Coordinates of C-alpha atoms and ligand atoms in Angstrom, one line a residue:
X1 CA 53.6 51.4 42.5
X2 CA 56.5 50.2 40.3
X3 CA 60.1 51.1 40.9
X4 CA 61.6 53.7 38.6
X5 CA 63.5 52.3 35.7
X6 CA 66.6 53.6 34.0
X7 CA 67.5 52.4 30.5
X8 CA 65.1 49.5 31.1
X9 CA 66.6 48.5 34.5
X10 CA 65.0 48.5 37.9
X11 CA 67.0 51.2 39.7
X12 CA 66.3 49.8 43.2
X13 CA 67.6 46.4 42.2
X14 CA 70.7 48.0 40.8
X15 CA 71.2 49.9 44.1
X16 CA 70.8 46.7 46.0
X17 CA 73.2 44.7 43.8
X18 CA 76.0 47.3 43.5
X19 CA 75.5 49.5 46.5
X20 CA 75.2 53.3 46.6
X21 CA 76.3 55.9 45.8
X22 CA 76.4 54.5 42.3
X23 CA 76.9 55.9 38.8
X24 CA 74.9 54.0 36.2
X25 CA 75.6 54.5 32.4
X26 CA 73.5 53.3 29.5
X27 CA 75.6 51.9 26.7
X28 CA 72.4 51.9 24.5
X29 CA 72.0 55.7 25.0
X30 CA 75.7 56.4 24.4
X31 CA 75.7 54.4 21.1
X32 CA 72.4 55.9 20.0
X33 CA 73.8 59.4 20.6
X34 CA 77.0 58.7 18.6
X35 CA 75.1 57.1 15.8
X36 CA 72.7 60.1 15.6
X37 CA 75.6 62.6 15.3
X38 CA 77.1 60.4 12.5
X39 CA 73.8 60.3 10.8
X40 CA 73.4 64.1 11.0
X41 CA 76.8 64.5 9.2
X42 CA 76.1 61.7 6.7
X43 CA 72.9 63.4 5.7
X44 CA 74.6 66.7 5.3
X45 CA 77.1 64.9 3.2
X46 CA 80.5 66.3 4.1
X47 CA 83.9 64.9 5.2
X48 CA 83.7 64.9 9.0
X49 CA 85.1 63.4 12.1
X50 CA 83.6 63.1 15.6
X51 CA 86.1 63.2 18.5
X52 CA 84.5 62.1 21.7
X53 CA 85.8 64.5 24.4
X54 CA 87.0 61.9 26.9
X55 CA 87.2 64.5 29.7
X56 CA 83.4 64.2 30.0
X57 CA 83.6 60.5 30.9
X58 CA 86.5 58.1 30.4
X59 CA 87.5 54.7 31.5
X60 CA 88.7 51.6 29.7
X61 CA 85.3 50.2 28.8
X62 CA 84.1 53.6 27.6
X63 CA 87.2 53.7 25.3
X64 CA 86.2 50.3 23.9
X65 CA 82.7 51.6 23.1
X66 CA 84.2 54.7 21.4
X67 CA 86.7 52.5 19.5
X68 CA 83.9 50.1 18.3
X69 CA 81.9 53.1 17.0
X70 CA 84.9 54.1 14.8
X71 CA 85.1 57.6 16.1
X72 CA 88.1 59.5 17.4
X73 CA 89.0 60.4 21.0
X74 CA 90.0 63.7 22.4
X75 CA 92.5 63.0 25.2
X76 CA 93.9 65.7 27.5
X77 CA 96.5 63.8 29.6
X78 CA 98.8 60.9 29.7
X79 CA 96.3 59.3 32.0
X80 CA 93.6 59.5 29.3
X81 CA 96.0 58.3 26.6
X82 CA 97.0 55.3 28.8
X83 CA 93.3 54.6 29.4
X84 CA 92.8 54.5 25.6
X85 CA 95.8 52.3 25.2
X86 CA 94.6 49.9 27.8
X87 CA 91.4 49.6 25.8
X88 CA 93.4 48.8 22.6
X89 CA 92.2 52.1 21.2
X90 CA 93.9 52.9 17.8
X91 CA 96.2 55.7 18.8
X92 CA 96.2 57.3 15.3
X93 CA 92.6 58.2 16.2
X94 CA 93.6 60.1 19.3
X95 CA 93.7 63.8 19.3
X96 CA 95.9 65.2 22.2
X97 CA 94.7 68.5 23.8
X98 CA 95.8 70.6 26.7
X99 CA 97.0 74.2 27.4
X100 CA 100.2 73.2 29.2
X101 CA 101.6 69.9 28.0
X102 CA 105.0 69.0 29.4
X103 CA 107.8 67.9 27.1
X104 CA 107.7 64.5 28.7
X105 CA 104.0 64.2 27.9
X106 CA 104.5 65.4 24.3
X107 CA 107.2 62.8 24.0
X108 CA 104.8 60.1 25.3
X109 CA 102.2 61.1 22.7
X110 CA 104.7 61.2 19.8
X111 CA 106.3 57.9 20.9
X112 CA 102.9 56.2 21.1
X113 CA 101.8 57.3 17.7
X114 CA 99.0 59.8 18.7
X115 CA 97.4 60.9 15.4
X116 CA 97.1 64.5 16.1
X117 CA 98.4 67.0 18.6
X118 CA 96.4 70.2 19.1
X119 CA 99.1 72.8 19.9
X120 CA 97.9 75.5 22.3
X121 CA 100.8 78.0 22.4
X122 CA 104.1 79.0 20.9
X123 CA 105.8 77.6 24.0
X124 CA 104.3 74.2 23.3
X125 CA 105.4 74.4 19.7
X126 CA 108.9 74.9 20.8
X127 CA 108.8 71.9 23.1
X128 CA 107.2 69.8 20.4
X129 CA 109.9 70.8 17.9
X130 CA 112.5 69.6 20.3
X131 CA 110.7 66.4 21.1
X132 CA 110.2 65.5 17.4
X133 CA 113.9 66.3 16.6
X134 CA 115.0 64.1 19.5
X135 CA 112.8 61.2 18.4
X136 CA 113.3 61.9 14.7
X137 CA 109.5 61.6 14.2
X138 CA 107.0 63.6 12.2
X139 CA 103.7 64.8 13.7
X140 CA 100.5 66.2 12.5
X141 CA 99.3 69.2 14.4
X142 CA 96.4 71.6 14.6
X143 CA 96.5 74.9 16.4
X144 CA 93.9 75.8 19.0
X145 CA 92.8 79.4 18.3
X146 CA 90.7 81.5 20.6
X147 CA 88.3 83.1 18.2
X148 CA 87.2 85.9 20.6
X149 CA 83.6 84.8 20.7
X150 CA 81.5 84.9 23.8
X151 CA 79.2 81.9 24.4
X152 CA 76.3 82.4 26.8
X153 CA 77.2 79.8 29.4
X154 CA 78.7 79.8 32.9
X155 CA 81.8 82.0 33.1
X156 CA 84.0 79.0 34.2
X157 CA 83.2 77.0 31.1
X158 CA 83.6 79.8 28.5
X159 CA 86.8 79.2 26.6
X160 CA 86.6 81.0 23.3
X161 CA 86.7 84.6 24.6
X162 CA 89.7 86.8 23.9
X163 CA 90.7 86.9 27.6
X164 CA 91.4 83.2 28.0
X165 CA 94.3 80.9 28.9
X166 CA 93.4 78.7 25.9
X167 CA 94.8 78.8 22.5
X168 CA 96.6 81.3 20.2
X169 CA 95.1 84.8 20.3
X170 CA 93.2 85.2 17.0
X171 CA 95.1 88.1 15.7
X172 CA 98.5 86.3 16.1
X173 CA 97.3 83.0 14.8
X174 CA 98.0 83.3 11.1
X175 CA 101.7 84.2 11.5
X176 CA 102.3 81.5 14.0
X177 CA 100.7 78.8 11.9
X178 CA 102.6 79.8 8.8
X179 CA 105.9 79.8 10.6
X180 CA 105.1 76.5 12.3
X181 CA 104.5 74.8 9.0
X182 CA 108.1 75.5 7.9
X183 CA 109.5 73.6 10.9
X184 CA 111.0 70.2 10.4
X185 CA 108.8 67.2 11.4
X186 CA 105.7 69.4 11.9
X187 CA 102.9 69.4 9.5
X188 CA 99.9 71.7 10.3
X189 CA 96.8 70.1 9.0
X190 CA 94.1 72.3 10.6
X191 CA 92.9 74.8 13.1
X192 CA 90.8 74.2 16.1
X193 CA 88.6 76.2 18.5
X194 CA 86.3 75.3 21.4
X195 CA 84.3 78.2 22.7
X196 CA 82.8 76.7 25.8
X197 CA 80.5 74.0 27.2
X198 CA 76.7 73.6 27.7
X199 CA 75.9 76.2 25.1
X200 CA 72.3 76.3 24.1
X201 CA 72.4 78.9 21.4
X202 CA 73.7 78.5 17.8
X203 CA 74.7 82.1 17.4
X204 CA 78.1 81.9 19.1
X205 CA 78.8 78.6 17.3
X206 CA 78.2 80.1 13.9
X207 CA 80.1 83.3 14.8
X208 CA 83.1 81.1 15.8
X209 CA 82.8 79.1 12.6
X210 CA 82.8 82.3 10.5
X211 CA 86.0 83.5 12.2
X212 CA 87.7 80.2 11.8
X213 CA 86.8 80.0 8.0
X214 CA 88.2 83.5 7.6
X215 CA 91.4 82.4 9.3
X216 CA 91.5 79.1 7.3
X217 CA 91.3 81.2 4.1
X218 CA 94.0 83.6 5.2
X219 CA 96.3 80.8 6.2
X220 CA 95.7 78.8 3.0
X221 CA 96.5 82.0 1.0
X222 CA 99.9 81.9 2.6
X223 CA 100.5 78.5 1.0
X224 CA 99.7 76.2 4.0
X225 CA 97.7 73.3 2.9
X226 CA 95.2 73.3 5.8
X227 CA 92.6 70.6 5.4
X228 CA 90.5 70.6 8.5
X229 CA 88.6 72.8 10.9
X230 CA 87.8 71.5 14.3
X231 CA 85.0 73.5 15.9
X232 CA 85.1 71.8 19.3
X233 CA 82.3 70.6 21.4
X234 CA 80.0 72.4 23.8
X235 CA 76.5 71.3 22.6
X236 CA 74.2 71.9 25.6
X237 CA 71.7 69.3 26.9
X238 CA 68.4 69.9 28.8
X239 CA 69.3 69.2 32.4
X240 CA 65.8 70.0 33.7
X241 CA 62.4 69.2 32.2
X242 CA 61.4 72.2 30.1
X243 CA 64.9 73.5 29.9
X244 CA 65.8 75.4 26.8
X245 CA 66.8 72.7 24.3
X246 CA 69.7 73.0 21.9
X247 CA 68.9 70.6 19.0
X248 CA 72.4 69.4 18.2
X249 CA 71.1 67.1 15.5
X250 CA 69.3 69.9 13.7
X251 CA 72.3 72.2 14.2
X252 CA 74.9 70.0 12.5
X253 CA 73.4 70.0 9.0
X254 CA 72.8 73.7 9.3
X255 CA 76.4 74.2 10.3
X256 CA 77.6 72.1 7.4
X257 CA 75.5 74.0 4.9
X258 CA 76.8 77.3 6.4
X259 CA 80.4 76.2 6.1
X260 CA 79.8 75.0 2.5
X261 CA 78.3 78.4 1.5
X262 CA 81.1 80.3 3.2
X263 CA 83.8 78.3 1.5
X264 CA 82.1 78.7 -1.9
X265 CA 82.0 82.4 -1.3
X266 CA 85.6 82.6 -0.3
X267 CA 86.7 80.1 -3.0
X268 CA 88.4 77.8 -0.6
X269 CA 88.0 74.0 -0.6
X270 CA 85.5 72.6 1.9
X271 CA 87.6 71.5 4.9
X272 CA 87.0 68.3 6.9
X273 CA 84.8 69.3 9.7
X274 CA 85.6 68.0 13.1
X275 CA 83.4 68.3 16.2
X276 CA 84.3 67.2 19.7
X277 CA 81.2 66.5 21.7
X278 CA 81.6 65.2 25.3
X279 CA 78.4 66.1 27.2
X280 CA 76.0 65.5 24.3
X281 CA 77.2 61.9 23.9
X282 CA 77.2 60.8 27.6
X283 CA 75.3 63.2 29.9
X284 CA 71.8 61.9 29.4
X285 CA 73.2 58.3 29.4
X286 CA 74.1 58.6 33.0
X287 CA 72.3 58.8 36.4
X288 CA 73.4 58.6 40.0
X289 CA 71.7 56.4 42.6
X290 CA 71.9 57.4 46.3
X291 CA 70.4 56.2 49.5
X292 CA 68.6 58.7 51.7
X293 CA 70.2 58.7 55.1
X294 CA 68.5 61.4 57.1
X295 CA 65.3 63.5 56.7
X296 CA 64.8 66.6 58.9
X297 CA 62.3 69.3 59.0
X298 CA 63.1 72.8 60.3
X299 CA 59.7 74.1 61.1
X300 CA 58.9 77.2 59.1
X301 CA 62.1 76.9 57.1
X302 CA 62.4 73.7 55.0
X303 CA 62.9 70.0 54.8
X304 CA 66.3 68.6 54.3
X305 CA 67.2 65.1 53.1
X306 CA 70.8 63.9 53.1
X307 CA 72.1 61.3 50.6
X308 CA 75.2 59.2 50.8
X309 CA 77.1 61.1 48.1
X310 CA 77.3 64.8 47.3
X311 CA 79.9 67.2 45.9
X312 CA 82.4 64.3 45.9
X313 CA 80.6 62.6 43.1
X314 CA 78.9 65.7 41.6
X315 CA 80.8 68.9 42.1
X316 CA 78.8 70.7 39.4
X317 CA 76.2 72.4 41.6
X318 CA 79.0 73.8 43.8
X319 CA 81.2 74.8 40.9
X320 CA 78.8 76.1 38.4
X321 CA 75.5 76.4 40.2
X322 CA 74.3 73.5 38.0
X323 CA 70.7 72.3 38.6
X324 CA 69.5 68.8 38.6
X325 CA 66.2 66.8 39.1
X326 CA 65.7 63.8 41.2
X327 CA 63.2 61.1 41.7
X328 CA 62.5 58.6 44.5
X329 CA 63.1 55.2 42.9
X330 CA 61.3 52.8 45.2
X331 CA 57.6 52.9 44.1
X332 CA 55.4 54.6 46.7
X333 CA 51.7 54.5 47.0
X334 CA 51.6 58.1 48.3
X335 CA 51.4 61.0 45.9
X336 CA 52.5 63.2 48.7
X337 CA 54.9 65.4 46.7
X338 CA 56.8 67.9 48.6
X339 CA 59.7 70.3 48.0
X340 CA 62.9 69.4 49.8
X341 CA 66.6 70.4 49.7
X342 CA 68.8 67.5 48.8
X343 CA 72.2 67.7 50.5
X344 CA 75.3 65.6 50.3
X345 CA 77.4 64.4 53.1
X346 CA 80.6 66.4 52.6
X347 CA 81.5 68.4 55.6
X348 CA 80.3 71.7 54.1
X349 CA 77.0 72.9 52.7
X350 CA 77.1 70.7 49.6
X351 CA 73.6 71.2 48.3
X352 CA 73.0 68.9 45.3
X353 CA 69.4 70.1 44.6
X354 CA 68.0 73.2 46.2
X355 CA 64.4 72.5 45.5
X356 CA 63.6 68.9 44.6
X357 CA 60.0 67.9 44.3
X358 CA 59.9 64.4 45.8
X359 CA 57.3 61.8 46.7
X360 CA 57.4 61.8 50.6
X361 CA 61.1 61.1 51.0
X362 CA 62.0 58.7 53.9
X363 CA 65.2 57.2 55.3
X364 CA 66.2 54.2 53.2
X365 CA 64.7 55.5 50.0
X366 CA 66.7 55.2 46.8
X367 CA 67.1 58.6 45.0
X368 CA 68.1 58.9 41.4
X369 CA 69.6 62.1 40.0
X370 CA 69.4 62.2 36.2
X371 CA 71.8 63.5 33.6
X372 CA 75.0 62.9 35.5
X373 CA 76.8 61.0 32.7
X374 CA 79.1 63.9 31.9
X375 CA 81.6 65.6 34.2
X376 CA 80.5 63.7 37.3
X377 CA 82.5 60.5 37.5
X378 CA 85.3 62.3 35.7
X379 CA 85.4 65.1 38.2
X380 CA 84.8 63.0 41.3
X381 CA 87.0 63.7 44.3
X382 CA 88.0 62.0 47.5
X383 CA 87.2 65.0 49.7
X384 CA 86.7 64.0 53.3
X385 CA 88.3 60.7 52.3
X386 CA 85.1 59.3 50.8
X387 CA 86.0 56.6 48.2
X388 CA 85.1 57.2 44.5
X389 CA 81.8 55.3 43.7
X390 CA 81.5 52.4 41.3
X391 CA 80.2 52.9 37.7
X392 CA 77.9 50.3 36.3
X393 CA 77.3 49.9 32.6
X394 CA 73.8 48.9 31.4
X395 CA 73.5 47.3 28.0
X396 CA 70.2 45.9 27.0
X397 CA 69.3 43.5 29.8
X398 CA 72.8 43.2 31.1
X399 CA 74.6 45.2 33.8
X400 CA 78.3 45.1 34.7
X401 CA 80.8 47.1 36.5
X402 CA 82.9 49.4 34.4
X403 CA 84.7 51.1 37.3
X404 CA 85.0 49.2 40.6
X405 CA 84.1 51.1 43.8
X406 CA 87.3 52.4 45.4
X407 CA 88.1 50.4 48.6
X408 CA 89.3 52.0 51.8
X409 CA 92.5 50.0 51.3
X410 CA 93.1 51.7 47.9
X411 CA 92.2 55.0 49.5
X412 CA 95.0 54.6 52.0
X413 CA 97.5 53.0 49.6
X414 CA 99.3 56.2 48.7
X415 CA 99.9 57.4 52.2
X416 CA 103.5 57.2 53.5
X417 CA 104.9 58.2 56.9
X418 CA 108.2 60.2 56.6
X419 CA 111.0 58.7 58.7
X420 CA 110.8 61.4 61.4
X421 CA 107.2 60.5 62.2
X422 CA 107.8 56.7 62.5
Ligands
LIG1 N1 86.8 70.0 23.1 C1 87.6 70.7 24.0 C2 88.9 71.2 23.5 C3 87.2 70.9 25.3 O1 87.9 71.7 26.1 C4 85.9 70.4 25.7 C5 85.4 70.6 27.1 C6 85.2 69.7 24.8 C7 85.7 69.5 23.5 C8 83.9 69.0 25.1 O2 82.9 69.9 25.5 P1 81.4 69.4 25.7 O3 80.8 68.9 24.4 O4 81.4 68.3 26.8 O5 80.7 70.6 26.3 N2 83.5 70.5 33.7 C9 82.6 71.4 33.0 C10 82.8 71.3 31.5 C11 84.2 71.6 31.1 C12 84.4 71.4 29.6 C13 85.8 71.4 29.3 N3 86.1 71.3 27.9 C14 81.1 71.0 33.4 O6 81.0 70.2 34.2 O7 80.2 71.7 32.9

């Protein structure tokens, strides 16, 4: 039987060439996803912008892909902004997010010409006012608003509810925005919300859009020339075969039409619509390759296989109870499918997949877990001092490293011994 392919590449050959654990990302799929979102907006004919949410997956090569696609980047830290700068990403297309930006970080953003700052709180506004006065520079801002909408997703990734650390409480937002617009150096160009991630139901998205349009109208009525509404990301993807599927590409024209109708009713100009997908653009473009290191059967209980990664490279099962599917990559003659628990090698019970159906797993097999392109590499940790795996980019027939595997030397490079221990 043939080896399993990913984005046209033999996964066993990739594992051999680059080692495991290994993240593989398909540039073809990423570009296809970006193009499809553009097309959905083009067909709906409206002024729009796509901000790739870098938190889902960022590095220098990824920023180059995003730059070449002519879309914008949502960055949440100086680290992400520096990554964009290293890629030559046009900083006027960067949108800087975060619920607790420090003055030094705001200064970095303003000095480096970041196009838009999404202000999350009144305290941040104060800091930004000081920074812009000090630098004598003007900035364009949006305010993040929490619309008080509940999205049906994991509690930890719901962000638009009333009881949240993110954004201005909806009821206070209008007054704050109107006041902010009178400040020197600050021009408020829009309002933003993001209600959560991995949402597979359009009802909360539309409910949030409705609240934001109402607020947009109320703020415009106060004489603030708002031009844009950013409705965030959150479009869910099917992690498992047969999973409930949210059709983002069908939803976008529906959303545009809905906003057009609402704006006509309210007699306000159609705003520029901004979306900020992260997961939708990269999740299905990624997979993780592991080597099976142990197989054990506990009679009458279950079979375990342990792979050479785990919660270090994919913390999502541990954090959110996220479910994944896996496949043995090296072609096997046997059709001896069995249910096993796939465990990682962190020193705790880091189950990656509770019930994986695999083709007679054996020591030395290469296992591929699909749909790991979002929030896996970007959330990887060095727990137990395991180095961060490499990321390989696949493009057509080519493969090349986009993030080098961390070496043990690098892992130790930050350690220092205080004088009294020398
Ligand atoms: N915009 C803002 C302001 C966000 O906070 C996020 C995600 C996005 C856009 C992109 O959301 P997406 O389209 O990727 O759902 N670590 C979690 C997800 C956290 C999402 C944080 N914010 C996970 O692994 O599920």
